[in-house]
Amino acid sequence: MAERKSMNKYYPPDWDPSKGSINQYRGQHHLRDRAKKIDQGILVIRFEMPFSVWCLACENHIGMGVRFNAEKKAIDKYFTTNIYSFKMKCHICSNQFEIQTDPKNTEYKIINGLRKRTEEFDPIDAELPSSSFIKYDNDEKNNNNNNNDDTLLKLENKKIDIDKGKKESTRLEQLQEIMTNRTVNDYQLSSKMRKSFREKKKEEQIELERQQSKGIMIPLLKEHQDDIDAAKDIDFNFNSLKRKLDESKKIKRELIKNESVLKLSNNNNNNNNSISNNNKIENIIRKKSRIDPSLFNNNNNNDNKSKVNETFTLNLFK
């Protein structure tokens, strides 16, 4: 942004570098109107209200975070830290108010024109520790002080500390031994870890290729043994379907065997031949298939081969 502004400035014909910058040549500050009181040490900035307040003139509420154009000025020092004053005008009325920094208490303080909003809350709602916890801490502290005065309790506590130290020392030695083994065999551990990473990555790549070959574009969970067992328990009546399929193949084979090899050109001969063939087919179906003969009663006078086959097919897959 600064580079763009410097390149887009207008330099009049009578200006030359010996006259300084363009701001010096025009007799103005580079901050323009924000620095119109710079000779008094005042700079206009954007100030954000640090807390909720009430305006004393119009009695309107000003929430925390509302921003104002404030006049910033260093008025004093706390040791080496500057104390700044911020003067601004209410955005609703013409009231002027002032806020100063307080480095000693690390907060802001209101000088005039405003009244700070006091917020009341329940410590339980605010999730703050209640007095009972504080009292418990004080009681525990008092008990510790009384224990220090009791010599017997001191000896007992000392013995407890020694026993506890022995137990902890054993555990610490085990942890130290584990860490020592890890640092000694760091190459083997690193190789083992990288090998497991490679195997896992290879398995994921194989699974991804398998899913993509089936047109699955979303990651799937691994097979669980419960799912495999549930799939095995499903009965699709495979034996019955296989038996019906075998019977269908046998019927087709018998039909092919009984068909005439030579096809006659005469239509009458063809019709007579088809009638005899249909009778043969009907007899074959009755013998080879396990169909109730009563199903063919309605088709005795029917010479259409397709209807006989349709009756057989409907009963076969019934």
Tab-separated table of C-alpha atoms in Angstrom:
chain	number	residue	atom	x	y	z
A	1	MET	CA	0.000	0.000	0.000
A	2	ALA	CA	2.792	2.447	0.867
A	3	GLU	CA	4.597	1.616	-2.362
A	4	ARG	CA	1.460	2.261	-4.415
A	5	LYS	CA	0.870	5.593	-2.704
A	6	SER	CA	4.446	6.733	-3.262
A	7	MET	CA	4.295	5.846	-6.950
A	8	ASN	CA	0.953	7.589	-7.542
A	9	LYS	CA	1.899	10.924	-5.981
A	10	TYR	CA	1.847	14.003	-8.138
A	11	TYR	CA	5.138	15.875	-8.346
A	12	PRO	CA	4.781	19.420	-9.709
A	13	PRO	CA	7.219	20.689	-12.363
A	14	ASP	CA	8.916	23.130	-9.979
A	15	TRP	CA	9.827	20.373	-7.479
A	16	ASP	CA	13.310	18.862	-7.285
A	17	PRO	CA	14.935	16.472	-4.765
A	18	SER	CA	16.876	19.295	-3.140
A	19	LYS	CA	13.569	20.583	-1.711
A	20	GLY	CA	13.024	17.401	0.304
A	21	SER	CA	9.999	15.131	0.156
A	22	ILE	CA	6.757	16.149	-1.468
A	23	ASN	CA	5.174	16.508	1.980
A	24	GLN	CA	7.902	18.897	3.090
A	25	TYR	CA	7.588	20.798	-0.159
A	26	ARG	CA	3.841	21.245	0.385
A	27	GLY	CA	4.267	21.924	4.095
A	28	GLN	CA	2.012	19.111	5.333
A	29	HIS	CA	2.354	16.007	7.516
A	30	HIS	CA	2.264	12.524	5.980
A	31	LEU	CA	-0.647	11.609	8.313
A	32	ARG	CA	-2.722	14.503	6.962
A	33	ASP	CA	-5.623	15.541	9.251
A	34	ARG	CA	-4.742	12.994	11.900
A	35	ALA	CA	-1.653	15.029	12.746
A	36	LYS	CA	-3.162	18.530	12.574
A	37	LYS	CA	-2.431	18.957	16.338
A	38	ILE	CA	0.917	17.220	16.271
A	39	ASP	CA	2.593	20.393	17.523
A	40	GLN	CA	0.622	19.920	20.774
A	41	GLY	CA	1.610	16.248	20.983
A	42	ILE	CA	-1.863	15.082	19.951
A	43	LEU	CA	-2.451	12.354	17.381
A	44	VAL	CA	-5.904	11.186	16.261
A	45	ILE	CA	-6.282	7.389	16.468
A	46	ARG	CA	-9.048	4.768	16.502
A	47	PHE	CA	-9.804	3.933	20.136
A	48	GLU	CA	-11.836	0.883	21.187
A	49	MET	CA	-13.897	1.126	24.370
A	50	PRO	CA	-12.296	-1.317	26.855
A	51	PHE	CA	-15.486	-1.886	28.901
A	52	SER	CA	-19.193	-1.078	28.929
A	53	VAL	CA	-20.002	2.466	30.093
A	54	TRP	CA	-22.862	4.967	30.390
A	55	CYS	CA	-22.692	8.480	28.975
A	56	LEU	CA	-23.339	11.040	31.758
A	57	ALA	CA	-24.929	13.563	29.372
A	58	CYS	CA	-27.429	11.515	27.328
A	59	GLU	CA	-27.511	8.456	29.656
A	60	ASN	CA	-27.062	6.151	26.673
A	61	HIS	CA	-25.195	2.883	26.916
A	62	ILE	CA	-21.886	2.447	25.086
A	63	GLY	CA	-20.886	-1.186	24.726
A	64	MET	CA	-17.427	-2.658	25.011
A	65	GLY	CA	-15.645	-2.669	21.655
A	66	VAL	CA	-17.286	0.451	20.190
A	67	ARG	CA	-14.664	2.498	18.337
A	68	PHE	CA	-14.118	6.246	18.382
A	69	ASN	CA	-11.793	8.789	16.797
A	70	ALA	CA	-9.810	9.775	19.897
A	71	GLU	CA	-7.100	12.351	20.525
A	72	LYS	CA	-4.136	10.493	21.982
A	73	LYS	CA	-1.631	12.414	24.105
A	74	ALA	CA	1.144	11.404	26.516
A	75	ILE	CA	0.484	13.323	29.755
A	76	ASP	CA	2.731	11.656	32.340
A	77	LYS	CA	5.008	8.725	33.122
A	78	TYR	CA	4.882	5.787	35.499
A	79	PHE	CA	8.571	5.008	35.901
A	80	THR	CA	9.566	4.591	32.237
A	81	THR	CA	6.050	3.827	30.922
A	82	ASN	CA	4.038	6.621	29.338
A	83	ILE	CA	0.560	7.423	30.626
A	84	TYR	CA	-1.709	8.225	27.680
A	85	SER	CA	-4.913	10.227	27.636
A	86	PHE	CA	-7.695	9.544	25.120
A	87	LYS	CA	-10.271	12.279	24.555
A	88	MET	CA	-13.298	11.620	22.367
A	89	LYS	CA	-16.888	12.708	21.751
A	90	CYS	CA	-20.045	10.669	22.300
A	91	HIS	CA	-21.486	9.362	19.034
A	92	ILE	CA	-25.049	10.218	20.169
A	93	CYS	CA	-24.625	13.601	21.856
A	94	SER	CA	-21.896	16.245	22.013
A	95	ASN	CA	-20.525	15.118	25.377
A	96	GLN	CA	-16.729	14.989	25.657
A	97	PHE	CA	-15.175	12.288	27.823
A	98	GLU	CA	-11.648	11.203	28.693
A	99	ILE	CA	-10.037	7.858	29.500
A	100	GLN	CA	-6.458	7.351	30.676
A	101	THR	CA	-4.170	4.351	30.930
A	102	ASP	CA	-3.161	3.092	34.373
A	103	PRO	CA	0.141	1.181	34.081
A	104	LYS	CA	0.316	0.665	37.834
A	105	ASN	CA	-2.886	-1.410	37.924
A	106	THR	CA	-2.658	-2.502	34.262
A	107	GLU	CA	-6.091	-1.147	33.356
A	108	TYR	CA	-7.942	1.912	32.031
A	109	LYS	CA	-9.537	4.522	34.288
A	110	ILE	CA	-12.330	6.983	33.482
A	111	ILE	CA	-11.481	10.641	34.099
A	112	ASN	CA	-14.745	12.395	33.198
A	113	GLY	CA	-17.896	12.171	31.100
A	114	LEU	CA	-18.562	8.448	31.633
A	115	ARG	CA	-19.768	6.019	34.274
A	116	LYS	CA	-18.523	2.453	34.230
A	117	ARG	CA	-21.168	-0.236	34.117
A	118	THR	CA	-21.064	-2.504	37.161
A	119	GLU	CA	-21.772	-6.128	36.318
A	120	GLU	CA	-23.227	-8.433	38.959
A	121	PHE	CA	-22.993	-12.199	38.586
A	122	ASP	CA	-23.223	-15.393	40.594
A	123	PRO	CA	-19.869	-17.145	41.199
A	124	ILE	CA	-21.543	-20.499	40.431
A	125	ASP	CA	-22.839	-19.238	37.060
A	126	ALA	CA	-19.435	-17.750	36.275
A	127	GLU	CA	-17.775	-21.082	37.216
A	128	LEU	CA	-15.621	-19.419	39.860
A	129	PRO	CA	-14.442	-21.215	43.026
A	130	SER	CA	-16.874	-20.691	45.890
A	131	SER	CA	-15.925	-19.894	49.463
A	132	SER	CA	-16.256	-23.558	50.435
A	133	PHE	CA	-13.248	-24.492	48.300
A	134	ILE	CA	-11.216	-21.653	49.748
A	135	LYS	CA	-12.211	-22.670	53.245
A	136	TYR	CA	-11.185	-26.240	52.509
A	137	ASP	CA	-7.784	-25.076	51.322
A	138	ASN	CA	-7.328	-23.002	54.479
A	139	ASP	CA	-8.379	-25.920	56.700
A	140	GLU	CA	-5.947	-28.202	54.932
A	141	LYS	CA	-3.202	-25.628	55.390
A	142	ASN	CA	-4.002	-25.357	59.103
A	143	ASN	CA	-3.947	-29.130	59.446
A	144	ASN	CA	-0.535	-29.237	57.809
A	145	ASN	CA	0.714	-26.637	60.254
A	146	ASN	CA	-0.581	-28.712	63.174
A	147	ASN	CA	1.072	-31.799	61.738
A	148	ASN	CA	4.386	-30.035	61.635
A	149	ASP	CA	4.107	-29.448	65.378
A	150	ASP	CA	3.433	-33.088	66.107
A	151	THR	CA	6.692	-35.080	66.291
A	152	LEU	CA	5.059	-38.498	65.981
A	153	LEU	CA	3.179	-37.474	62.877
A	154	LYS	CA	6.425	-36.171	61.445
A	155	LEU	CA	8.070	-39.556	61.929
A	156	GLU	CA	5.096	-41.374	60.413
A	157	ASN	CA	5.026	-39.081	57.435
A	158	LYS	CA	8.760	-39.477	57.002
A	159	LYS	CA	8.440	-43.283	56.962
A	160	ILE	CA	5.597	-43.057	54.453
A	161	ASP	CA	7.708	-40.809	52.259
A	162	ILE	CA	10.636	-43.255	52.411
A	163	ASP	CA	8.438	-46.225	51.407
A	164	LYS	CA	6.875	-44.214	48.649
A	165	GLY	CA	10.314	-43.161	47.439
A	166	LYS	CA	11.449	-46.801	47.236
A	167	LYS	CA	8.422	-47.754	45.145
A	168	GLU	CA	8.853	-44.780	42.878
A	169	SER	CA	12.590	-45.423	42.517
A	170	THR	CA	11.883	-48.937	41.213
A	171	ARG	CA	9.422	-47.579	38.685
A	172	LEU	CA	11.821	-44.822	37.685
A	173	GLU	CA	14.597	-47.362	37.166
A	174	GLN	CA	12.314	-49.385	34.883
A	175	LEU	CA	11.426	-46.300	32.883
A	176	GLN	CA	15.081	-45.351	32.643
A	177	GLU	CA	15.954	-48.855	31.420
A	178	ILE	CA	13.236	-48.680	28.755
A	179	MET	CA	14.465	-45.321	27.541
A	180	THR	CA	18.069	-46.581	27.519
A	181	ASN	CA	17.094	-49.554	25.350
A	182	ARG	CA	15.280	-47.244	23.005
A	183	THR	CA	18.255	-44.958	22.609
A	184	VAL	CA	20.670	-47.877	22.124
A	185	ASN	CA	18.519	-49.633	19.504
A	186	ASP	CA	17.273	-46.488	17.837
A	187	TYR	CA	18.233	-47.699	14.337
A	188	GLN	CA	16.338	-50.973	14.700
A	189	LEU	CA	13.302	-49.199	16.120
A	190	SER	CA	13.366	-46.672	13.300
A	191	SER	CA	13.678	-49.436	10.685
A	192	LYS	CA	10.814	-51.379	12.226
A	193	MET	CA	8.612	-48.313	12.356
A	194	ARG	CA	9.363	-47.333	8.741
A	195	LYS	CA	8.700	-50.930	7.634
A	196	SER	CA	5.299	-50.925	9.315
A	197	PHE	CA	4.523	-47.583	7.647
A	198	ARG	CA	5.472	-48.975	4.227
A	199	GLU	CA	3.341	-52.092	4.699
A	200	LYS	CA	0.379	-50.029	5.830
A	201	LYS	CA	0.768	-47.653	2.896
A	202	LYS	CA	0.992	-50.590	0.474
A	203	GLU	CA	-2.181	-52.158	1.886
A	204	GLU	CA	-4.015	-48.848	1.609
A	205	GLN	CA	-2.901	-48.474	-2.022
A	206	ILE	CA	-4.095	-52.003	-2.894
A	207	GLU	CA	-7.444	-51.366	-1.224
A	208	LEU	CA	-7.792	-48.042	-3.043
A	209	GLU	CA	-7.105	-49.659	-6.427
A	210	ARG	CA	-9.594	-52.441	-5.662
A	211	GLN	CA	-12.304	-49.920	-4.802
A	212	GLN	CA	-11.589	-47.795	-7.876
A	213	SER	CA	-11.816	-50.866	-10.108
A	214	LYS	CA	-15.351	-51.411	-8.780
A	215	GLY	CA	-16.294	-47.755	-9.199
A	216	ILE	CA	-16.311	-46.993	-5.469
A	217	MET	CA	-15.044	-43.475	-4.849
A	218	ILE	CA	-15.491	-43.340	-1.071
A	219	PRO	CA	-13.311	-45.035	1.572
A	220	LEU	CA	-14.807	-48.215	3.019
A	221	LEU	CA	-14.272	-49.743	6.418
A	222	LYS	CA	-12.393	-52.996	6.763
A	223	GLU	CA	-14.306	-56.265	6.907
A	224	HIS	CA	-15.284	-57.338	10.390
A	225	GLN	CA	-15.540	-60.959	11.452
A	226	ASP	CA	-19.129	-60.433	12.606
A	227	ASP	CA	-20.112	-59.300	9.105
A	228	ILE	CA	-18.451	-62.358	7.561
A	229	ASP	CA	-20.282	-64.713	9.954
A	230	ALA	CA	-23.608	-62.979	9.274
A	231	ALA	CA	-23.083	-63.316	5.514
A	232	LYS	CA	-22.382	-67.040	5.882
A	233	ASP	CA	-25.626	-67.546	7.815
A	234	ILE	CA	-27.748	-66.204	4.932
A	235	ASP	CA	-29.498	-69.050	3.026
A	236	PHE	CA	-30.300	-68.236	-0.607
A	237	ASN	CA	-31.833	-71.750	-1.260
A	238	PHE	CA	-29.006	-72.429	-3.688
A	239	ASN	CA	-29.712	-76.166	-3.980
A	240	SER	CA	-33.300	-75.579	-5.084
A	241	LEU	CA	-32.259	-73.054	-7.718
A	242	LYS	CA	-29.552	-75.394	-8.984
A	243	ARG	CA	-32.044	-78.287	-9.261
A	244	LYS	CA	-34.499	-76.158	-11.245
A	245	LEU	CA	-31.730	-74.978	-13.530
A	246	ASP	CA	-30.604	-78.558	-14.193
A	247	GLU	CA	-34.176	-79.593	-15.000
A	248	SER	CA	-34.521	-76.690	-17.398
A	249	LYS	CA	-31.338	-77.749	-19.186
A	250	LYS	CA	-32.597	-81.341	-19.455
A	251	ILE	CA	-35.912	-80.209	-20.987
A	252	LYS	CA	-34.121	-78.037	-23.532
A	253	ARG	CA	-31.833	-80.947	-24.432
A	254	GLU	CA	-34.793	-83.295	-24.956
A	255	LEU	CA	-36.559	-80.690	-27.091
A	256	ILE	CA	-33.511	-80.364	-29.298
A	257	LYS	CA	-33.259	-84.163	-29.680
A	258	ASN	CA	-36.893	-84.479	-30.781
A	259	GLU	CA	-36.836	-81.626	-33.278
A	260	SER	CA	-36.928	-82.480	-36.962
A	261	VAL	CA	-33.610	-82.136	-38.717
A	262	LEU	CA	-35.126	-81.568	-42.175
A	263	LYS	CA	-37.469	-78.611	-42.469
A	264	LEU	CA	-40.204	-79.112	-45.113
A	265	SER	CA	-41.188	-76.255	-47.369
A	266	ASN	CA	-44.879	-77.193	-47.496
A	267	ASN	CA	-46.905	-75.283	-44.905
A	268	ASN	CA	-49.422	-78.103	-44.366
A	269	ASN	CA	-46.676	-80.581	-43.716
A	270	ASN	CA	-45.070	-78.084	-41.376
A	271	ASN	CA	-48.304	-77.663	-39.434
A	272	ASN	CA	-48.840	-81.415	-39.130
A	273	ASN	CA	-45.229	-81.864	-38.107
A	274	SER	CA	-45.480	-79.111	-35.485
A	275	ILE	CA	-48.629	-80.706	-34.000
A	276	SER	CA	-46.901	-84.047	-33.617
A	277	ASN	CA	-43.813	-82.354	-32.201
A	278	ASN	CA	-45.902	-80.445	-29.661
A	279	ASN	CA	-47.492	-83.675	-28.512
A	280	LYS	CA	-44.061	-85.189	-28.086
A	281	ILE	CA	-42.836	-82.097	-26.222
A	282	GLU	CA	-45.834	-82.253	-23.924
A	283	ASN	CA	-45.143	-85.888	-23.134
A	284	ILE	CA	-41.447	-85.134	-22.510
A	285	ILE	CA	-42.273	-82.285	-20.163
A	286	ARG	CA	-44.724	-84.466	-18.255
A	287	LYS	CA	-42.163	-87.201	-17.837
A	288	LYS	CA	-39.027	-85.171	-17.177
A	289	SER	CA	-40.433	-82.371	-15.035
A	290	ARG	CA	-42.071	-82.596	-11.676
A	291	ILE	CA	-45.188	-80.700	-12.707
A	292	ASP	CA	-48.764	-81.607	-11.878
A	293	PRO	CA	-50.365	-83.037	-15.100
A	294	SER	CA	-53.514	-81.056	-14.389
A	295	LEU	CA	-51.673	-77.908	-15.440
A	296	PHE	CA	-51.737	-79.140	-19.054
A	297	ASN	CA	-55.499	-79.693	-19.198
A	298	ASN	CA	-56.083	-76.170	-20.449
A	299	ASN	CA	-53.432	-76.575	-23.137
A	300	ASN	CA	-54.503	-79.921	-24.670
A	301	ASN	CA	-56.081	-78.260	-27.686
A	302	ASN	CA	-53.387	-75.610	-27.949
A	303	ASP	CA	-50.880	-76.166	-30.733
A	304	ASN	CA	-48.664	-73.268	-29.786
A	305	LYS	CA	-45.311	-74.428	-28.533
A	306	SER	CA	-44.576	-71.148	-26.739
A	307	LYS	CA	-47.599	-71.513	-24.429
A	308	VAL	CA	-46.548	-74.991	-23.356
A	309	ASN	CA	-43.075	-73.739	-22.542
A	310	GLU	CA	-44.579	-70.739	-20.701
A	311	THR	CA	-46.655	-73.061	-18.514
A	312	PHE	CA	-43.570	-75.095	-17.712
A	313	THR	CA	-41.498	-72.005	-16.933
A	314	LEU	CA	-44.096	-70.460	-14.618
A	315	ASN	CA	-44.407	-73.667	-12.630
A	316	LEU	CA	-40.643	-74.187	-12.595
A	317	PHE	CA	-39.915	-70.867	-10.900
A	318	LYS	CA	-43.085	-70.682	-8.837
